Short mmCIF file of C-alpha atoms and ligand atoms in Angstrom, two decimals:
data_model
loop_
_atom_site.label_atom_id
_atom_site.label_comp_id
_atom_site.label_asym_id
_atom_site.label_seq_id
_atom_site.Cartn_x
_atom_site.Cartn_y
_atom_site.Cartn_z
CA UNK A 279 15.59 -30.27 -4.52
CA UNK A 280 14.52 -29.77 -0.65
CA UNK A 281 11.20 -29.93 -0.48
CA UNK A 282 11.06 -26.29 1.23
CA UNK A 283 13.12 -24.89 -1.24
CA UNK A 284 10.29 -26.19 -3.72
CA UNK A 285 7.70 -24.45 -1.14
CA UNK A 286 9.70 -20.90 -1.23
CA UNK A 287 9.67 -21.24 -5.08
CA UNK A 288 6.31 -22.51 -6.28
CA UNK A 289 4.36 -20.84 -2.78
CA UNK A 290 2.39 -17.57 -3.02
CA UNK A 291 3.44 -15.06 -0.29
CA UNK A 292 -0.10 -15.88 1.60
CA UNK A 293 0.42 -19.66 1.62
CA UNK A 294 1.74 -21.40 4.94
CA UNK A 295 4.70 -22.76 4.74
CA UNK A 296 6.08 -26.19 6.02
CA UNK A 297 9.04 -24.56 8.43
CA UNK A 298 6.68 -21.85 9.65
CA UNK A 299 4.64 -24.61 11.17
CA UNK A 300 4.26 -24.42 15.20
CA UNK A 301 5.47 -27.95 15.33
CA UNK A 302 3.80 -30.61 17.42
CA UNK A 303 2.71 -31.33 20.99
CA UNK A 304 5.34 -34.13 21.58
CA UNK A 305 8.73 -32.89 19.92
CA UNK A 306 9.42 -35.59 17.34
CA UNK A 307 12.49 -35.80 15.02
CA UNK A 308 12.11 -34.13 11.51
CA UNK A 309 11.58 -36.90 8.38
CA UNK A 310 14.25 -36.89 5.83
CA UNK A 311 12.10 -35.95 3.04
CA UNK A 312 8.62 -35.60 4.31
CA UNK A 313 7.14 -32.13 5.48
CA UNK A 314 5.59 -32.13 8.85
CA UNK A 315 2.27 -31.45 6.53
CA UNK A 316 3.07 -34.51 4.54
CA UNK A 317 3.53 -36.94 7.35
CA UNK A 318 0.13 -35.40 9.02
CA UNK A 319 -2.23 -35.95 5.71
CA UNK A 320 -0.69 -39.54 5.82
CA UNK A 321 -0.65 -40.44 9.50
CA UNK A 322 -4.69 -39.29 8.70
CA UNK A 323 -5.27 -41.85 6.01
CA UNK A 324 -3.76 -44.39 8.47
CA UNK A 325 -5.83 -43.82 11.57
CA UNK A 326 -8.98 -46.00 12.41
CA UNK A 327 -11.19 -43.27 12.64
CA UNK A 328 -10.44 -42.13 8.69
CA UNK A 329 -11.43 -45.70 7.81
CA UNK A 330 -14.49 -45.82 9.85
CA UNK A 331 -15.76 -42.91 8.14
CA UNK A 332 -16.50 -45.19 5.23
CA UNK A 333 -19.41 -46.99 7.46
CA UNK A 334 -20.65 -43.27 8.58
CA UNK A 335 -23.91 -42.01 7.09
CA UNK A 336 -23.42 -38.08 4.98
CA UNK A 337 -27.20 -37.68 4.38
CA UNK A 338 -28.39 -41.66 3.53
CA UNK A 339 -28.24 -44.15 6.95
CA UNK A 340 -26.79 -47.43 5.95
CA UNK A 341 -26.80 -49.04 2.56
CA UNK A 342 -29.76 -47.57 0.26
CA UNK A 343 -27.53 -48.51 -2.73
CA UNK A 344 -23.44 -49.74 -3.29
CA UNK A 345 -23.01 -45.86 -5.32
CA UNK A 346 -24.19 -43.03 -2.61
CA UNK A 347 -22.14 -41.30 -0.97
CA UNK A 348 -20.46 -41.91 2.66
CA UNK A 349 -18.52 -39.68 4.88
CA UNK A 350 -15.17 -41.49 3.73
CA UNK A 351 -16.33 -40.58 -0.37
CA UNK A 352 -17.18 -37.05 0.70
CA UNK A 353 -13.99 -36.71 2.08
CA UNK A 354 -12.57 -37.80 -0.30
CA UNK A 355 -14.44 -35.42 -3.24
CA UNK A 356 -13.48 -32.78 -0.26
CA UNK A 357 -10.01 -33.05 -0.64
CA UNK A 358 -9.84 -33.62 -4.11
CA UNK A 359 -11.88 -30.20 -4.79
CA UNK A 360 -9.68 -28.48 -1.75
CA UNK A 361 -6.18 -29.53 -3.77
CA UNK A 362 -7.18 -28.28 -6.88
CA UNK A 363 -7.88 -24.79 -5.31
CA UNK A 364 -4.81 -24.87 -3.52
CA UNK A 365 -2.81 -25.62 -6.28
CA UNK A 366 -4.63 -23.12 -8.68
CA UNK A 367 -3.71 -20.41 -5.66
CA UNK A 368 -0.44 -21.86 -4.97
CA UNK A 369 -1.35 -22.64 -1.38
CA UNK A 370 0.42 -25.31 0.48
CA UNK A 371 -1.36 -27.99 -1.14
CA UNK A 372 -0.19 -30.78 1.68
CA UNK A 373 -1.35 -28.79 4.42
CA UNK A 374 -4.73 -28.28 2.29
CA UNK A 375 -4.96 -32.03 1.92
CA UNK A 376 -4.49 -32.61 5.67
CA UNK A 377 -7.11 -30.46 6.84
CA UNK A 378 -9.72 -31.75 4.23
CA UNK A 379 -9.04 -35.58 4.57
CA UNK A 380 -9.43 -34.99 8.98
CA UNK A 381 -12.35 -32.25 8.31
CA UNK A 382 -15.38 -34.99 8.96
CA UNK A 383 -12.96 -37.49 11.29
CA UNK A 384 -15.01 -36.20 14.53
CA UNK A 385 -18.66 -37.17 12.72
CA UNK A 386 -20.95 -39.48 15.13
CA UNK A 387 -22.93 -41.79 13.38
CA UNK A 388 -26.37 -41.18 12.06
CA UNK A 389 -25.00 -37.86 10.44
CA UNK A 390 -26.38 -34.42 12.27
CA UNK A 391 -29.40 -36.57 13.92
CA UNK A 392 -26.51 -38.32 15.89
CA UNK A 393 -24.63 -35.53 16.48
CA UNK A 394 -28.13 -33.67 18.07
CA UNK A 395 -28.79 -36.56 20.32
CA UNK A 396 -25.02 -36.82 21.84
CA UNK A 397 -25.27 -33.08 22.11
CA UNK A 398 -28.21 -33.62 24.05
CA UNK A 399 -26.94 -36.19 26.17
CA UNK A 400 -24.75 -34.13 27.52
CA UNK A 401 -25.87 -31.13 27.39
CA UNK A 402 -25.36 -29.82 31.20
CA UNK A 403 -20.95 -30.62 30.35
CA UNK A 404 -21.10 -28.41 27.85
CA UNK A 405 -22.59 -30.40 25.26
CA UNK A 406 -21.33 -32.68 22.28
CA UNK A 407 -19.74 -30.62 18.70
CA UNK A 408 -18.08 -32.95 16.36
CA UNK A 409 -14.93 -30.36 15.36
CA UNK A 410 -14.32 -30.25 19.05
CA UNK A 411 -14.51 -34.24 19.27
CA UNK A 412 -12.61 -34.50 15.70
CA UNK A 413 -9.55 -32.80 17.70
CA UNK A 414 -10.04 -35.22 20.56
CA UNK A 415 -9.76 -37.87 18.62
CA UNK A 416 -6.79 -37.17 16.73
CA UNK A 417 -5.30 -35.60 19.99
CA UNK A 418 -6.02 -38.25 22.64
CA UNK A 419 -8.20 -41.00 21.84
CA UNK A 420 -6.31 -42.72 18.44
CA UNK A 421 -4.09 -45.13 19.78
CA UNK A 422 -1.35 -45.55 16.93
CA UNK A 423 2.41 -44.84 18.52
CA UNK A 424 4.36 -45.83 21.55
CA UNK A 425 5.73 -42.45 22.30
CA UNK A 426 2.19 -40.33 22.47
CA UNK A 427 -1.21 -40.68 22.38
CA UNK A 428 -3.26 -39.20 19.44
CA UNK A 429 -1.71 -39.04 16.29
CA UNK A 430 0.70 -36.17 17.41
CA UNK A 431 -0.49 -33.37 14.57
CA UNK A 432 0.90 -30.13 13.24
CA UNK A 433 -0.66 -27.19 15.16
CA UNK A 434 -2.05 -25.79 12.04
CA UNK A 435 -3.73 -29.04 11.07
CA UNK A 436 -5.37 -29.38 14.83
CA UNK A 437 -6.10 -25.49 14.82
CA UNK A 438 -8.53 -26.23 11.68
CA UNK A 439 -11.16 -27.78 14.03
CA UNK A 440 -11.09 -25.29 16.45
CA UNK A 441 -11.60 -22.84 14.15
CA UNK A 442 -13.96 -24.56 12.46
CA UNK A 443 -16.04 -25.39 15.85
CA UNK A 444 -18.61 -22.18 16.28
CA UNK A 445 -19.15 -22.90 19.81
CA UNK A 446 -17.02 -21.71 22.66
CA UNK A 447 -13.58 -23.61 23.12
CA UNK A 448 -12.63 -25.07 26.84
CA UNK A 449 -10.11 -22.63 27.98
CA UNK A 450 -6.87 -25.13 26.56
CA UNK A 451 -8.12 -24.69 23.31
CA UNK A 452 -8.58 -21.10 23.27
CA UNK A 453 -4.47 -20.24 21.70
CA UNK A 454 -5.51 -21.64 18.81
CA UNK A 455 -8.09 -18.44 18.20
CA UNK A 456 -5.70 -16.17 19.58
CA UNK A 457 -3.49 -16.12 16.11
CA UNK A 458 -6.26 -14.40 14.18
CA UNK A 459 -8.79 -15.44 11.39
CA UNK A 460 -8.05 -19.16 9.97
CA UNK A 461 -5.18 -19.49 7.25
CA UNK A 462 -6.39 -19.83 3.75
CA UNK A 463 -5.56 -23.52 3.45
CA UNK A 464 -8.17 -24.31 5.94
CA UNK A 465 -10.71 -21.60 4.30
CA UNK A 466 -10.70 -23.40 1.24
CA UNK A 467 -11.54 -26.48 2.83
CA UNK A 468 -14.64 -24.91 3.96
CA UNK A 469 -15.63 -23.63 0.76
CA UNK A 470 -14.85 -27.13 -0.94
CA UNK A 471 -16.69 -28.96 1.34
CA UNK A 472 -20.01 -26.86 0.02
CA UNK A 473 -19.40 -27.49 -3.13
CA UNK A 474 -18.81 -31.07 -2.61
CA UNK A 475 -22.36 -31.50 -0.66
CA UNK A 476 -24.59 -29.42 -2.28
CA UNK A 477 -23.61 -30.97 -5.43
CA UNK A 478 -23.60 -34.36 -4.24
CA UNK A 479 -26.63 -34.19 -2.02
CA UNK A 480 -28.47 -33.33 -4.86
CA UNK A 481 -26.95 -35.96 -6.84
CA UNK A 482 -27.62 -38.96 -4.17
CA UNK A 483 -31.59 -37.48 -3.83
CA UNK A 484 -31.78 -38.03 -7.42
CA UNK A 485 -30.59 -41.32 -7.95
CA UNK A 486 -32.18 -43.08 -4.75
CA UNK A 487 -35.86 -41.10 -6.15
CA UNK A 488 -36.05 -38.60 -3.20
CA UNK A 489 -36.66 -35.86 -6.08
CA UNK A 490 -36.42 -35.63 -9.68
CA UNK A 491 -34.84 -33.77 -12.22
CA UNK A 492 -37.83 -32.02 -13.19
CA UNK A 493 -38.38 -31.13 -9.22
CA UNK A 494 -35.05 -29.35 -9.96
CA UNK A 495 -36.12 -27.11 -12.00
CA UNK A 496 -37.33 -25.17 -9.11
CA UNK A 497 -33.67 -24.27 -8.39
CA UNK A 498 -32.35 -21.45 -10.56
CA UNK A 499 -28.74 -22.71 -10.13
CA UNK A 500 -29.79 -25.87 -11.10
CA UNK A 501 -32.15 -24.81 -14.14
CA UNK A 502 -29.26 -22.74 -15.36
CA UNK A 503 -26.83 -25.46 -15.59
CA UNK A 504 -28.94 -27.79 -17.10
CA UNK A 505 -30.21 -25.16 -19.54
CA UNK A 506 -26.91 -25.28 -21.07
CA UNK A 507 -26.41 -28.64 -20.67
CA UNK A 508 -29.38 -29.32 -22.38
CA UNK A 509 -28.62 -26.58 -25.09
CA UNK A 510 -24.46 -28.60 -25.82
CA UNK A 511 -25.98 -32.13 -25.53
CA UNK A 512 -29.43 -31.93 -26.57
CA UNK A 513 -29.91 -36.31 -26.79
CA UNK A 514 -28.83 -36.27 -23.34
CA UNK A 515 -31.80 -37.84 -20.76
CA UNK A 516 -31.67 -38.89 -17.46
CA UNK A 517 -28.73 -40.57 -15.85
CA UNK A 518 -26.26 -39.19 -18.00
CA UNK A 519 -27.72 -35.74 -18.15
CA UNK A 520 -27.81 -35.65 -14.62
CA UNK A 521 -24.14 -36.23 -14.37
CA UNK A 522 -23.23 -33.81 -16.80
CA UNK A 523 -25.08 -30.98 -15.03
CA UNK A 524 -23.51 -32.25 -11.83
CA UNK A 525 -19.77 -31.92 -13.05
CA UNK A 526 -20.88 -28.07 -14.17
CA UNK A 527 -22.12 -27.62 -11.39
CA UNK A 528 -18.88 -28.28 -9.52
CA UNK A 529 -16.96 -26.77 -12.42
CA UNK A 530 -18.90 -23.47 -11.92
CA UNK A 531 -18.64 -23.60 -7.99
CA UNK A 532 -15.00 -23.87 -8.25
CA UNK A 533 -14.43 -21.02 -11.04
CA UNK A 534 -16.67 -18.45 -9.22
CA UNK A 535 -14.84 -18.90 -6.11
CA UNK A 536 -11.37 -19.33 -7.67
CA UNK A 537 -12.45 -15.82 -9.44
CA UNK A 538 -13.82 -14.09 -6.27
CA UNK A 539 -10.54 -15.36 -4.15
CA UNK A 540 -8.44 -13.87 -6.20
CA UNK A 541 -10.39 -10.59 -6.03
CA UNK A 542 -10.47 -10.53 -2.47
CA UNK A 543 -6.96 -11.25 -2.43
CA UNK A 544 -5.92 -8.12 -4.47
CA UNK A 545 -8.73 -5.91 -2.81
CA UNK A 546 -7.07 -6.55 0.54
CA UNK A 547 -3.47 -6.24 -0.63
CA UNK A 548 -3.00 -9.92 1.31
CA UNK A 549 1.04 -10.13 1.02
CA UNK A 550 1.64 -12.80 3.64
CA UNK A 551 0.61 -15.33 6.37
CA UNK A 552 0.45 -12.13 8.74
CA UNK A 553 -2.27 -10.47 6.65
CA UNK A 554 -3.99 -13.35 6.29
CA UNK A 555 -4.57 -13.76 9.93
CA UNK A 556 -4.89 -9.90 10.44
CA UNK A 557 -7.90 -10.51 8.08
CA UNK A 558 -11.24 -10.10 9.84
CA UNK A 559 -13.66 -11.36 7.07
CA UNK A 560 -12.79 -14.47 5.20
CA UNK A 561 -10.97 -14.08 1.71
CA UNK A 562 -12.16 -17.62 0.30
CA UNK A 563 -15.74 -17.10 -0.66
CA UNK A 564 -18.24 -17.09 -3.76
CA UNK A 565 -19.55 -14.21 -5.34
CA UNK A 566 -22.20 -12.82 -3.93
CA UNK A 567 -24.49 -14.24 -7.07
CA UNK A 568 -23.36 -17.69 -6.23
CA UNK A 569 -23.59 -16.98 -2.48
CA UNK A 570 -27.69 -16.64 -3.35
CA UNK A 571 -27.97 -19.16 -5.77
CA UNK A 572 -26.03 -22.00 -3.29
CA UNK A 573 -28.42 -20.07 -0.43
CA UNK A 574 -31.51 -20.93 -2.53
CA UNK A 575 -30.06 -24.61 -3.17
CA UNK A 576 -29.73 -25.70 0.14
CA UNK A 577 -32.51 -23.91 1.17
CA UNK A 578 -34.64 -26.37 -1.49
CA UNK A 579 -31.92 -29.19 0.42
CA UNK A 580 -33.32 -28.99 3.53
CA UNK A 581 -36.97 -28.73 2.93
CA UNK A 582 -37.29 -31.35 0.17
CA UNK A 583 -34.21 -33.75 0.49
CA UNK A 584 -33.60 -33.86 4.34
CA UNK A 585 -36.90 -33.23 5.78
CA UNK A 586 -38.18 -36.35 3.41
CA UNK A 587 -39.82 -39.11 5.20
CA UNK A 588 -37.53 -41.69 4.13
CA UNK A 589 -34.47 -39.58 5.62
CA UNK A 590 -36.52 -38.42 8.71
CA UNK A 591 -37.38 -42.22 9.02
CA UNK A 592 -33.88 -43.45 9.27
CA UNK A 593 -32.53 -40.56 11.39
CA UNK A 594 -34.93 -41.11 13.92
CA UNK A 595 -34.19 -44.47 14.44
CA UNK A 596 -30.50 -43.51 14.60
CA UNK A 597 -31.37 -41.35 17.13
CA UNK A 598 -33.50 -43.83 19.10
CA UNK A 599 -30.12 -46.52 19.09
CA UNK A 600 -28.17 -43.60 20.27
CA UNK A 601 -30.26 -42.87 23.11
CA UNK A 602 -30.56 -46.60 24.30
CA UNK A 603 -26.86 -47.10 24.09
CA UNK A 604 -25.63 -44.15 25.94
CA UNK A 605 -28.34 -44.63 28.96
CA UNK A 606 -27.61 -48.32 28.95
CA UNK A 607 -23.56 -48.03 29.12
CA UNK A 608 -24.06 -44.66 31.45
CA UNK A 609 -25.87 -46.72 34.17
CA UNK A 610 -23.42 -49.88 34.03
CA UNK A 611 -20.00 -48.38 32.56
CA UNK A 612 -18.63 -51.86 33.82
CA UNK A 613 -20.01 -53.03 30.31
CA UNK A 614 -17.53 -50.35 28.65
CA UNK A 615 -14.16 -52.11 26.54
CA UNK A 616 -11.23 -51.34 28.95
CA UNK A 617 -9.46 -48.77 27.15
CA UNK A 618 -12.55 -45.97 27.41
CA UNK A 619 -13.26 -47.44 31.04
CA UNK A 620 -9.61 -45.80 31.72
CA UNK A 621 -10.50 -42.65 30.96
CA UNK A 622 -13.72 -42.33 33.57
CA UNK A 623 -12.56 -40.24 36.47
CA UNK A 624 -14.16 -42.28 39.21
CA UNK A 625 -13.83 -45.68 37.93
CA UNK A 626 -12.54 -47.78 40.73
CA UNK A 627 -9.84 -49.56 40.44
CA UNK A 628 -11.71 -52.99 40.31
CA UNK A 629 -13.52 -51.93 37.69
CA UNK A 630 -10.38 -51.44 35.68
CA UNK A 631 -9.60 -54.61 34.01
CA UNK A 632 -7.23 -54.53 31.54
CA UNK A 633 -3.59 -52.77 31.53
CA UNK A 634 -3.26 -49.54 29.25
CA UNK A 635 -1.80 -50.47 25.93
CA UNK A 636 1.44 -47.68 26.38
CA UNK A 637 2.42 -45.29 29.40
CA UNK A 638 1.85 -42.82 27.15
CA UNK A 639 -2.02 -43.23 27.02
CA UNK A 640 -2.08 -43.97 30.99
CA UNK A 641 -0.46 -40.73 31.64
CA UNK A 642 -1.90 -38.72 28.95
CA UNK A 643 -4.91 -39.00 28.55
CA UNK A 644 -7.79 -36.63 31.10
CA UNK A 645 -9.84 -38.16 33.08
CA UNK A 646 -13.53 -37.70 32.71
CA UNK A 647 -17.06 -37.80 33.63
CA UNK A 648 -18.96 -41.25 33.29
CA UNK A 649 -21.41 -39.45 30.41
CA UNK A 650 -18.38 -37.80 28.35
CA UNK A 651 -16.98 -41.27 28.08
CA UNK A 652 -19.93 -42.84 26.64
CA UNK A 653 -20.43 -40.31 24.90
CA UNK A 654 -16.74 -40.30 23.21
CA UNK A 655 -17.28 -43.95 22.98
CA UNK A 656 -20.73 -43.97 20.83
CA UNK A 657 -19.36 -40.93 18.67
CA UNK A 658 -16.46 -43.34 17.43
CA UNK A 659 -18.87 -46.07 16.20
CA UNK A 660 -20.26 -46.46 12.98
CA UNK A 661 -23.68 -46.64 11.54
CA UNK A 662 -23.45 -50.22 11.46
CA UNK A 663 -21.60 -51.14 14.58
CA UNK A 664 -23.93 -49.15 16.87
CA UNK A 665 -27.13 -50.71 14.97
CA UNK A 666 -25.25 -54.13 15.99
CA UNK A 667 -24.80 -53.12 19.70
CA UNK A 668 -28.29 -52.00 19.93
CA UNK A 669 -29.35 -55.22 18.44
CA UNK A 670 -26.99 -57.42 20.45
CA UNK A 671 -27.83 -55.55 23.89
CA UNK A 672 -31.70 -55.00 23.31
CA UNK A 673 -33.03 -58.10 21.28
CA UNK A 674 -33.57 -61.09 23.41
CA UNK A 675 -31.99 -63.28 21.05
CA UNK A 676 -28.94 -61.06 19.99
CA UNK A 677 -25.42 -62.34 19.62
CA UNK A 678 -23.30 -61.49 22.41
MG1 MG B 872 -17.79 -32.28 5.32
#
């Protein structure tokens, strides 16, 4: 069977399907047997900045342990949590995929420390917001095919970080808002990717020693899941209790919001795409119990588990490497690899050394200020390249 003929049968009304899609920037040539969704969640897996997201920090900088989690794991989890709602709502479980596995490609390293000191960098050009860069990158600055630059994605797929972004889109951008709320592929992307870190955040603080179980208790959605826990298995301790009460957790998370979805759903009479968009609150959510309990969770989160010294510690001297690198490369953007040199509006001509790798990227790509550049350039690094660069380019005896 055609794949889209699958879609029409096994779809709901609400879910997007493949042919509806907007198509891409640069007209390409339908696959044989892929969906345009398809081919997007697996030109994703295959871009550099998917696999760099494996060296990114999610809360922990650099290597505390070989187990906690990374940008590319949460991801990962993301997606995996994201499909299984989709597919439980008969949503368009490719396009769901898509969106989740690109949701965190647009991360700078050192986590929302690095994101606050780019931001700050360049502030007076409107600032630095990693959805905003995420589209950027898959847009303009992956350099994967000879025809275009970017990786050449569905609209619907690109529209996610937009939509996503809560700050106010250069002028280019601003079609993609013009359609309406966000389709409910890319809503439950949003909701999985709370389940997935306030379940794993609390999991990662427990097992590097940030907090302990018992400090838990302090969380009613936590003391209620390990009540029970406690009450099925009661010979369970420690490691193994805590990951029983974290797959409830995520069990719970998911049912609630599977439950409440559905509600929302019926309550609105939602009958198609149309609706969807016409919708002006969003119809993925949690209940409004879970929506205090996850409330009082991350509240606990943020005071206890990111505020803690060890955390603080290492996001401050993420923050310090940013800093040096992006004054250093600002004031001699001769230093700069070739292919981001390019992009600098006033870089003159000696300056540019090496030929672009395709026409396509020469004529493509904007021009742009000396500080957006650096910026751009910084965001794309990992935790562990930049720490290198800082080391090579500030320690006297530093390789070169
Ligand atoms: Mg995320």
């Amino acid at each position: 069977m055609d794949w889209s003929a699958f879609e029409d049968s096994w779809l709901a009304p609400y879910a997007m399907r493949s042919l509806n899609s907007r198509g891409r920037k640069h007209l390409e040539e339908p696959h044989p047997f892929r969906t345009i969704f398809q081919r997007d969640r697996e030109r994703i897996v295959h871009c550099s900045a998917f696999r760099r997201l494996m060296g990114k920090t999610q809360v922990l900088v650099g290597t505390i342990n070989d187990h906690h989690r990374t940008r590319l794991t949460h991801t990962l989890e993301v997606a995996q949590i994201s499909r299984t709602i989709a597919r439980r709502l008969r949503l368009n479980e490719d396009l769901t995929e898509a969106i989740a596995l690109s949701h965190d490609l647009g991360h700078p390293p050192f986590g929302h420390a690095g994101e606050a000191t780019l931001d700050d960098c360049i502030r007076d050009q409107g600032g630095f917001d990693h959805n905003l860069y995420g589209l950027r990158r898959v847009d303009e600055l992956e350099e994967r095919y000879p025809d275009f630059p970017g990786l050449n994605l569905a609209w619907e797929v690109r529209e996610a970080f937009v939509q996503h972004s809560r700050r106010p889109v250069p002028p280019e951008w601003r079609d993609f808002r013009e359609v309406g709320g966000p389709l409910l592929e890319a809503q439950v992307v949003d909701a999985a990717d709370s389940v997935a870190y306030d379940t794993h955040d609390s999991d990662d603080a427990l097992d590097i020693g940030l907090i302990t179980l018992h400090d838990l208790e302090r969380v009613e959605m936590w003391r209620r899941v390990a009540g029970q826990v406690r009450d099925r298995y009661p010979h369970l301790r420690d490691d193994p209790l805590r990951r029983a009460i974290i797959r409830e957790l995520i069990a719970w998370q998911v049912n609630d919001l599977l439950a409440e979805t559905e509600r929302r759903l019926q309550e609105k009479r939602i009958g198609s795409v149309e609706d969807v968009r016409r919708s002006m609150e969003p119809l993925v959510g949690f209940g409004p119990e879970m929506c205090r309990l996850k409330t009082e969770l991350e509240g606990y989160l943020r005071e206890v588990v990111y505020r803690h010294d060890q955390v603080l510690r290492m996001a401050h001297k993420g923050q310090t490497i940013l800093r040096a690198l992006f004054g250093w490369f600002a004031s001699r953007p001769e230093l700069l690899p070739g292919r981001h040199l390019r992009r600098w509006v006033d870089a003159p001509a000696a300056l540019v050394r090496t030929e672009p790798s395709t026409l396509a990227q020469a004529c493509a790509l904007p021009a742009e200020s000396i500080e957006r550049v650096v910026v751009d350039y910084l965001a794309g690094m990992t935790d562990r390249f930049a720490q290198q660069e800082f080391r090579r380019l500030f320690q006297p005896d530093g390789d070169q």
